[in-house]
Short mmCIF file of N, CA and C in Angstrom, two decimals:
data_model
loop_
_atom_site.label_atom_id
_atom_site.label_comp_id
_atom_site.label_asym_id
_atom_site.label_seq_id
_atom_site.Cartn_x
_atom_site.Cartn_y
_atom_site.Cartn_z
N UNK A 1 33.96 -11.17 -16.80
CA UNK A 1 33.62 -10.15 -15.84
C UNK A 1 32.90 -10.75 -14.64
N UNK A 2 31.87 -11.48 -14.79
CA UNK A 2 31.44 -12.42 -13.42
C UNK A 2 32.31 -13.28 -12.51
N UNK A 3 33.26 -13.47 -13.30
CA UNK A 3 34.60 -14.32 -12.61
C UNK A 3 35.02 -13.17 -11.70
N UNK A 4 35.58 -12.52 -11.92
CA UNK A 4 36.33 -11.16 -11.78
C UNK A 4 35.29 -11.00 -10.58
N UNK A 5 33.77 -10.60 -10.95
CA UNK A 5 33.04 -9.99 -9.66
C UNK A 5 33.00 -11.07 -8.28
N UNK A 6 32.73 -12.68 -9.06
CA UNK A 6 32.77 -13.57 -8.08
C UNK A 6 33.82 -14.29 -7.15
N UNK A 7 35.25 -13.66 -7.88
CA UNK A 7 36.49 -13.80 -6.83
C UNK A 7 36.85 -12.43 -5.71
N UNK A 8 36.27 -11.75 -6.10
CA UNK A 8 35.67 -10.04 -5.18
C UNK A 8 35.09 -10.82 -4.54
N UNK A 9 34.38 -10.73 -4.83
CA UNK A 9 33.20 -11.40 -3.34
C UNK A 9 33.41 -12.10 -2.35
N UNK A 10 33.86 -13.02 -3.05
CA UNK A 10 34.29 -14.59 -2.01
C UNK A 10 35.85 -13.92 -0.67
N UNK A 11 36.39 -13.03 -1.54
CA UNK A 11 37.43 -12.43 -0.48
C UNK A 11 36.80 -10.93 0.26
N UNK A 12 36.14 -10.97 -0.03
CA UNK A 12 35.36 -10.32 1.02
C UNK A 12 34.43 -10.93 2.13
N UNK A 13 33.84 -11.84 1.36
CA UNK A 13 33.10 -13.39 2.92
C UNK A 13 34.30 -13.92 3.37
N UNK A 14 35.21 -14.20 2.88
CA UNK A 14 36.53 -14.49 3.54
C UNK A 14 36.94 -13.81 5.07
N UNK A 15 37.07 -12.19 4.39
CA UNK A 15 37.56 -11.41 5.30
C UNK A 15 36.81 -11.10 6.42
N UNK A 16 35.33 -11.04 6.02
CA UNK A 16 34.23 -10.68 6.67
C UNK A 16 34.42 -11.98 8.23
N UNK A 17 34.61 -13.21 7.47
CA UNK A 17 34.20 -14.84 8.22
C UNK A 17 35.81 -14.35 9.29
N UNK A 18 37.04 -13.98 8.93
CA UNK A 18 38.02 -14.23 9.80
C UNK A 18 37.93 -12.99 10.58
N UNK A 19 37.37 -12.10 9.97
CA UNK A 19 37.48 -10.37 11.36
C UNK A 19 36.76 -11.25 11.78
N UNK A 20 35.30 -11.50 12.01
CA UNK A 20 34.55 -12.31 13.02
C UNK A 20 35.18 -13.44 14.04
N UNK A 21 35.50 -13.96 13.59
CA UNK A 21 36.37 -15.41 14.27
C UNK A 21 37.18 -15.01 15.31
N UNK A 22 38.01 -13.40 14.97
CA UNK A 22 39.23 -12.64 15.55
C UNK A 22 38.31 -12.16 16.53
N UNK A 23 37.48 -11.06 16.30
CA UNK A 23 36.77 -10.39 17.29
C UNK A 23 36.45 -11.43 18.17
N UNK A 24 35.63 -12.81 18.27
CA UNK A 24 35.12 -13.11 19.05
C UNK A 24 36.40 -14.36 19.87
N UNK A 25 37.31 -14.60 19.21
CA UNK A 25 37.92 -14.98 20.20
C UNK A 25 38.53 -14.01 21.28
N UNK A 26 38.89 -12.53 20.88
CA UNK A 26 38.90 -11.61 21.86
C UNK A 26 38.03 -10.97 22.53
N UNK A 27 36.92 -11.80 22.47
CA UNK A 27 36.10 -11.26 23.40
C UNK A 27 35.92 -12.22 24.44
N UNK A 28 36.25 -13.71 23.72
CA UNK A 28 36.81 -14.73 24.90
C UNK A 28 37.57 -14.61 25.83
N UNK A 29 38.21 -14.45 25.31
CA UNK A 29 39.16 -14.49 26.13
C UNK A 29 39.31 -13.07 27.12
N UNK A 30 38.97 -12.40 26.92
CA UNK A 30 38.89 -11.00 28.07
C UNK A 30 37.25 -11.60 28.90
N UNK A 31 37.09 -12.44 28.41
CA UNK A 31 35.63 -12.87 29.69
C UNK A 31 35.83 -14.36 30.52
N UNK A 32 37.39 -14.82 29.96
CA UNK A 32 37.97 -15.65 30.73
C UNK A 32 38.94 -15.34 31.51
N UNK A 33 39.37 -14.10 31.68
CA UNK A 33 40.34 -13.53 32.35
C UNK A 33 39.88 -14.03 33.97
N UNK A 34 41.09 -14.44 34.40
CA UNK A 34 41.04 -14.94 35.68
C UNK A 34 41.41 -13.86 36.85
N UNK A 35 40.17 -13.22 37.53
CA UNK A 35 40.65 -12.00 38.59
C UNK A 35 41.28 -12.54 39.77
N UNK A 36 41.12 -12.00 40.89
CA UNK A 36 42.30 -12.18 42.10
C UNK A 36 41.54 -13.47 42.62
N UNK A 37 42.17 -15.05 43.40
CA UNK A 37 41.40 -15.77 43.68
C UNK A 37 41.33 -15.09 45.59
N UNK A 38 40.14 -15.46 46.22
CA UNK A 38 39.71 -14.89 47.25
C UNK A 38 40.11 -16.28 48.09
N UNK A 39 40.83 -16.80 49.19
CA UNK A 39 41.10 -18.06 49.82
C UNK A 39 39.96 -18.22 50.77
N UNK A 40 39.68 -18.95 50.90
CA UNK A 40 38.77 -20.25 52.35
C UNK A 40 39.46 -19.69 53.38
N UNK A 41 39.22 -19.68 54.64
CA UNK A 41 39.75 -19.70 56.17
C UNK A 41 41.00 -20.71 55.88
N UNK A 42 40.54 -22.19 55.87
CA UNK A 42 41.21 -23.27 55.67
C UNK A 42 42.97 -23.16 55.10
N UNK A 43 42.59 -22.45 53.86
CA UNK A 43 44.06 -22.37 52.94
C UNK A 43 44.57 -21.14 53.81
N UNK A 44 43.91 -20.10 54.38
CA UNK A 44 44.76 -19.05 54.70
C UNK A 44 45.58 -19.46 56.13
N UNK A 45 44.84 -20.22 57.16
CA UNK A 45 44.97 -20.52 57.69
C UNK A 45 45.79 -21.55 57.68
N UNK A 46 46.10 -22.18 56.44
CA UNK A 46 47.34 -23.61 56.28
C UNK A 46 48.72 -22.48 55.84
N UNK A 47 48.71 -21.69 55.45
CA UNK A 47 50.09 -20.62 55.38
C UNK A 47 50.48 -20.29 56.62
N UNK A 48 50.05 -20.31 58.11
CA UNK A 48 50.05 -19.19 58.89
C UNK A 48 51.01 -20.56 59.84
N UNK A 49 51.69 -21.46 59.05
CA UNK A 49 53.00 -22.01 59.77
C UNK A 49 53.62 -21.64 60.79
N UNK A 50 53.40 -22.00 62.07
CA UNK A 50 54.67 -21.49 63.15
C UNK A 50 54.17 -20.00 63.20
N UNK A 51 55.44 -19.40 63.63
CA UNK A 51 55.19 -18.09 64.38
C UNK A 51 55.42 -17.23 63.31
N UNK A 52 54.70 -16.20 63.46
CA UNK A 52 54.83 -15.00 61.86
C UNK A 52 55.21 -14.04 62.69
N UNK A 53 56.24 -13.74 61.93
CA UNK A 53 57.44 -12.68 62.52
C UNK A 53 56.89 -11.55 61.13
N UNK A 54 56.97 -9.79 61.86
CA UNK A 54 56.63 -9.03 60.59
C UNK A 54 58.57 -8.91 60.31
N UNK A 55 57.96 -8.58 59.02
CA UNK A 55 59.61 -8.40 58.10
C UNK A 55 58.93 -6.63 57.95
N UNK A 56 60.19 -6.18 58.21
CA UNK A 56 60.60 -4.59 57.03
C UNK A 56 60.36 -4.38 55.96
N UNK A 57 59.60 -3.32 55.84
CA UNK A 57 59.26 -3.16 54.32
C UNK A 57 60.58 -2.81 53.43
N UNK A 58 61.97 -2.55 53.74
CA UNK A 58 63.00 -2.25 53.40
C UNK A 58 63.70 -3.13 52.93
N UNK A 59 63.03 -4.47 53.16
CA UNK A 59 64.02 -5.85 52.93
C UNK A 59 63.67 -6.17 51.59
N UNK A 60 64.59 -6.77 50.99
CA UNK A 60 64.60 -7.01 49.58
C UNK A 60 64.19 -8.09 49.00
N UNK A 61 64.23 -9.33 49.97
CA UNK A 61 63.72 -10.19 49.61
C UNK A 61 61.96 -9.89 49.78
N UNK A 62 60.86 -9.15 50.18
CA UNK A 62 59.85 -8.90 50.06
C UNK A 62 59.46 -9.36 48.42
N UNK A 63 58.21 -10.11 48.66
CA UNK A 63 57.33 -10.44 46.84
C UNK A 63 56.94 -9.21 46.23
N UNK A 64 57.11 -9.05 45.18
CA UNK A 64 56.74 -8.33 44.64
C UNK A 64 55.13 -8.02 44.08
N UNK A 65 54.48 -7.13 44.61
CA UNK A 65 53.14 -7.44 44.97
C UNK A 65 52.29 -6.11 44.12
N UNK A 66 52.65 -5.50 43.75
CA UNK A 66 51.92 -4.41 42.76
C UNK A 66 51.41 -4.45 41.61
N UNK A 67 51.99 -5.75 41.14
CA UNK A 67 51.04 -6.02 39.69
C UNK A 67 49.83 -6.99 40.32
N UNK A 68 49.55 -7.52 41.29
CA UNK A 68 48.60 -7.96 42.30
C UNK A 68 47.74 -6.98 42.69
N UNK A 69 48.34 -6.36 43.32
CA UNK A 69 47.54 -4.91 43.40
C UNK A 69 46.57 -4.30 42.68
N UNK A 70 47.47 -4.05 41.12
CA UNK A 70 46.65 -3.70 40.51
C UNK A 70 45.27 -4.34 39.94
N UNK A 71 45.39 -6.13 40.39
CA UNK A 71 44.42 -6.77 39.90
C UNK A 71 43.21 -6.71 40.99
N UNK A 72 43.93 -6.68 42.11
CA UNK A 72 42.69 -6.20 43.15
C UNK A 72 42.05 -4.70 42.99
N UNK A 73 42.67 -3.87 42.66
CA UNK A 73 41.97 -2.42 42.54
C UNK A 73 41.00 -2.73 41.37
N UNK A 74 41.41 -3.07 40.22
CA UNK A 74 40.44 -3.27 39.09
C UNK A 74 39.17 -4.61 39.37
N UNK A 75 39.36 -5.08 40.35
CA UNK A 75 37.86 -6.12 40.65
C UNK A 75 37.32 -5.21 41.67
N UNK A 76 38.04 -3.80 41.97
CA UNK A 76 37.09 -3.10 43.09
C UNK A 76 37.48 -4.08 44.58
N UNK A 77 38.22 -4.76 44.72
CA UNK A 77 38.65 -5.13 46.00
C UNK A 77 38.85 -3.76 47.16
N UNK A 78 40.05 -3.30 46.54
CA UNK A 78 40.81 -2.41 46.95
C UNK A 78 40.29 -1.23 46.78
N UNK A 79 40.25 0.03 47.30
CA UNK A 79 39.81 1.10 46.88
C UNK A 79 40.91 2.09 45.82
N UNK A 80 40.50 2.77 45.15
CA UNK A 80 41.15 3.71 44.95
C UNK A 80 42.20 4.84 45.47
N UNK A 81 41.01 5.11 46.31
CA UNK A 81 41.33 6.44 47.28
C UNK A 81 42.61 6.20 48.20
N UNK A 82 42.84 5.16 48.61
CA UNK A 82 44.32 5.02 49.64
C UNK A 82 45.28 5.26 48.79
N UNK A 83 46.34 5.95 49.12
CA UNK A 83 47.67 6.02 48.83
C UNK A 83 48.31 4.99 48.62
N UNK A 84 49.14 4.74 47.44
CA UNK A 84 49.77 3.89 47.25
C UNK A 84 51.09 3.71 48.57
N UNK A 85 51.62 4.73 49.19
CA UNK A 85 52.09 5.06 50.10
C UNK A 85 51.99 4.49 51.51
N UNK A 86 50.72 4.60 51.76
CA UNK A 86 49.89 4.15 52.58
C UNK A 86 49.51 2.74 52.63
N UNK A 87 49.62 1.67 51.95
CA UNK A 87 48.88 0.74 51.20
C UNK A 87 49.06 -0.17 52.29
N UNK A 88 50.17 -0.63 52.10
CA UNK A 88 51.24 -1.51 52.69
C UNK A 88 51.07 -1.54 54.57
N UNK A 89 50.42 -1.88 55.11
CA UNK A 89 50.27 -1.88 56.66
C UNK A 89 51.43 -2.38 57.01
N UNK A 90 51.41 -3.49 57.15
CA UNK A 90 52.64 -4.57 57.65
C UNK A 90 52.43 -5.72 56.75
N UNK A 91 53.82 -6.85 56.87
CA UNK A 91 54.38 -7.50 55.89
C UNK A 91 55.49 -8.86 57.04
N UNK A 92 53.93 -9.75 57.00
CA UNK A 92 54.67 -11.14 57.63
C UNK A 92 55.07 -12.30 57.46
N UNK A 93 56.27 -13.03 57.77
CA UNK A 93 56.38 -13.82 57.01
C UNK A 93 56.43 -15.43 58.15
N UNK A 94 56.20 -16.73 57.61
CA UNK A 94 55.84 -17.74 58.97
C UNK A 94 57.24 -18.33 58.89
N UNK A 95 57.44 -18.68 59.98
CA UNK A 95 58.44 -19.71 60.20
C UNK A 95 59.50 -20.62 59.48
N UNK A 96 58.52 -21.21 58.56
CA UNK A 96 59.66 -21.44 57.55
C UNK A 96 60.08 -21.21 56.59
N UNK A 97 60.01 -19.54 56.34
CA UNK A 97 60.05 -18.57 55.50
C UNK A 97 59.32 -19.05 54.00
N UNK A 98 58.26 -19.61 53.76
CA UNK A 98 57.75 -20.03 52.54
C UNK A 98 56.48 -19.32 52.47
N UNK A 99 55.85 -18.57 53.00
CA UNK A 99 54.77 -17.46 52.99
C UNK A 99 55.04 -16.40 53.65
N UNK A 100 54.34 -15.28 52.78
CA UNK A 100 54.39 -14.07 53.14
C UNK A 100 52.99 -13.40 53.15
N UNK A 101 52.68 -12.95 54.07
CA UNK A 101 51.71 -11.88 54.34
C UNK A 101 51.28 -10.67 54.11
N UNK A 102 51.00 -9.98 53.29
CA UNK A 102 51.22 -8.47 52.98
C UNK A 102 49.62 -7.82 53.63
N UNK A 103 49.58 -7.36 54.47
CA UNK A 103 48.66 -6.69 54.88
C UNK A 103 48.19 -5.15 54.29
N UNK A 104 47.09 -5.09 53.29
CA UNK A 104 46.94 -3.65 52.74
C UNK A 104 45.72 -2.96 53.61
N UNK A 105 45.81 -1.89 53.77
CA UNK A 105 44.91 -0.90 54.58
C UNK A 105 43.63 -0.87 53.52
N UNK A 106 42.75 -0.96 54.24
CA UNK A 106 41.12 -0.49 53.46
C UNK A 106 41.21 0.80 54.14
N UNK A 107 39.98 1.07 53.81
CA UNK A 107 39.14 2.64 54.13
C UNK A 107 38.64 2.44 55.20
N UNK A 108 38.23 1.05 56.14
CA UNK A 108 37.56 0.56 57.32
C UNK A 108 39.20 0.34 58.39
N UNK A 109 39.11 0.63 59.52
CA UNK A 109 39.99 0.78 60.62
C UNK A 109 39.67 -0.74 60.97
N UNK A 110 41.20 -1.27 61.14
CA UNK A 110 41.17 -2.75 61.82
C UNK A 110 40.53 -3.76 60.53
N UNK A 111 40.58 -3.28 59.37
CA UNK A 111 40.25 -4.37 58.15
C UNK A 111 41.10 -4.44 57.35
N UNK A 112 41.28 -5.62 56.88
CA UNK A 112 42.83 -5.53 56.18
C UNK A 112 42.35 -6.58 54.70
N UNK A 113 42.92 -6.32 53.56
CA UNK A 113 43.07 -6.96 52.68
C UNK A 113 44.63 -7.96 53.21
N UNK A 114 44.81 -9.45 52.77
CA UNK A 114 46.34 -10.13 53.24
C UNK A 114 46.24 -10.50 52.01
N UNK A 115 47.41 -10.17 51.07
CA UNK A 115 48.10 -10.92 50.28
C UNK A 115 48.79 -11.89 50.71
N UNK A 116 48.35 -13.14 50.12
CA UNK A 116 49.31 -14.34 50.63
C UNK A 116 50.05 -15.05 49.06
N UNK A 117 51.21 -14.65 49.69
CA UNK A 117 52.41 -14.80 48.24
C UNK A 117 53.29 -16.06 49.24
N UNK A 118 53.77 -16.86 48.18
CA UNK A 118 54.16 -18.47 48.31
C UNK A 118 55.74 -17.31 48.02
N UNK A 119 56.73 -17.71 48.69
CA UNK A 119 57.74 -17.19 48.31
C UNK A 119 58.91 -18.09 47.61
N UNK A 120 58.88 -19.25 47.81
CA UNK A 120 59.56 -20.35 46.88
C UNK A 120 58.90 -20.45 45.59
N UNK A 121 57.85 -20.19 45.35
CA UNK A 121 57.54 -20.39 43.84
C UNK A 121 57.00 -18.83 43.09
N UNK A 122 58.02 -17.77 43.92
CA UNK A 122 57.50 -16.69 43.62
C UNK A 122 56.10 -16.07 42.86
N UNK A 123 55.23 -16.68 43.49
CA UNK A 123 53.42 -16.16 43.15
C UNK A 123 52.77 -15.98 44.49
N UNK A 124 51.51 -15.44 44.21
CA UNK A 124 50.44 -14.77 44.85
C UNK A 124 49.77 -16.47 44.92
N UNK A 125 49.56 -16.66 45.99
CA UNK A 125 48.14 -17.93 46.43
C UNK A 125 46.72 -16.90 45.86
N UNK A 126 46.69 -15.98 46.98
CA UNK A 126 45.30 -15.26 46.57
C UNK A 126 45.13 -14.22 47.66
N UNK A 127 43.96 -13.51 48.12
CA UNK A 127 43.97 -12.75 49.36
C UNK A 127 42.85 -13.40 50.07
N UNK A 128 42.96 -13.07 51.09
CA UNK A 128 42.08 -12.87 52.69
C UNK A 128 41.57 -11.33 53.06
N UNK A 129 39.92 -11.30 53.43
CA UNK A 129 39.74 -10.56 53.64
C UNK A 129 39.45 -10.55 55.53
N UNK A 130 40.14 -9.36 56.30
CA UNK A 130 40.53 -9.89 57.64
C UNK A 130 39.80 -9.12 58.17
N UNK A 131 39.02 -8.78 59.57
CA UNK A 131 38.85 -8.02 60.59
C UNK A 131 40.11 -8.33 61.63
N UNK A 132 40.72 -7.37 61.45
CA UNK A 132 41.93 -8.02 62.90
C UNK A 132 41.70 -6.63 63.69
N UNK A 133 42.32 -7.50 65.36
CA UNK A 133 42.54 -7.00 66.58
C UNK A 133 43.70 -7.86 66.87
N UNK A 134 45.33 -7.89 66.96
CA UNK A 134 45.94 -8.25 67.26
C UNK A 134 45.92 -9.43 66.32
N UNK A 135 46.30 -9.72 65.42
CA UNK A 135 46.12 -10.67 63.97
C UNK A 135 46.73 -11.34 64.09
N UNK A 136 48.41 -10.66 64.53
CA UNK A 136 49.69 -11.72 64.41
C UNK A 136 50.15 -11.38 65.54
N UNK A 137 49.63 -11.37 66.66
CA UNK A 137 50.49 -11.11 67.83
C UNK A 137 50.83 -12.40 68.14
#
């Protein structure tokens, strides 16, 4: 009967030792989660190649930028309150078509969140936060 109670036991410190181990690597790892990276002048400014022509939001080759989005709304970048509708200002791309620009509207007039998406290696670089007056003229 002590056998019996002392192989109970031991699979219960067992179970007890691996839920623990489980929980806390998921708690790692949701506190290593990597949010939106924010760029230097420098890097934003090394995308802005030649002349930036805006592209149509209608064009198909545009990056796909909403699961981005959503990582900026959840660090509180982005607000809530704008329309997804609305989001999208303008959308430029430089010269030798290998960056793209996505300009999103804040709640502030003339401030822009820029997504800067690498379009040959289909990813997001990171954003720029802008005051513009004539940005890309």
């Amino acid at each position: 009967m002590a056998m019996h109670h002392f192989l109970r036991l031991s699979f219960i410190v067992l179970f007890v030792i691996t839920a623990s181990f489980c929980v806390y690597y998921i708690i790692k790892k949701q506190r290593n989660k990597k949010g939106p990276k924010l760029l230097t002048e420098e890097k934003y400014n090394a995308t802005m190649i030649g002349k930036m022509t805006e592209v149509t939001a209608s064009d198909q080759s545009i990056f796909n930028i909403w699961p981005y989005i959503s990582k900026l709304k959840a660090a509180k970048i982005l607000s809530h309150k704008i329309k997804e509708s609305q989001l999208v200002h303008k959308i430029y791309r430089n010269s030798t078509d290998d960056f793209e620009h996505i300009l999103l509207s804040t709640e502030k007039e003339d401030r822009f969140v820029v997504i800067v998406a690498n379009r040959n290696k289909k990813k997001t670089i990171g954003y720029f936060l802008h005051d513009s007056n004539g940005l890309y003229a």
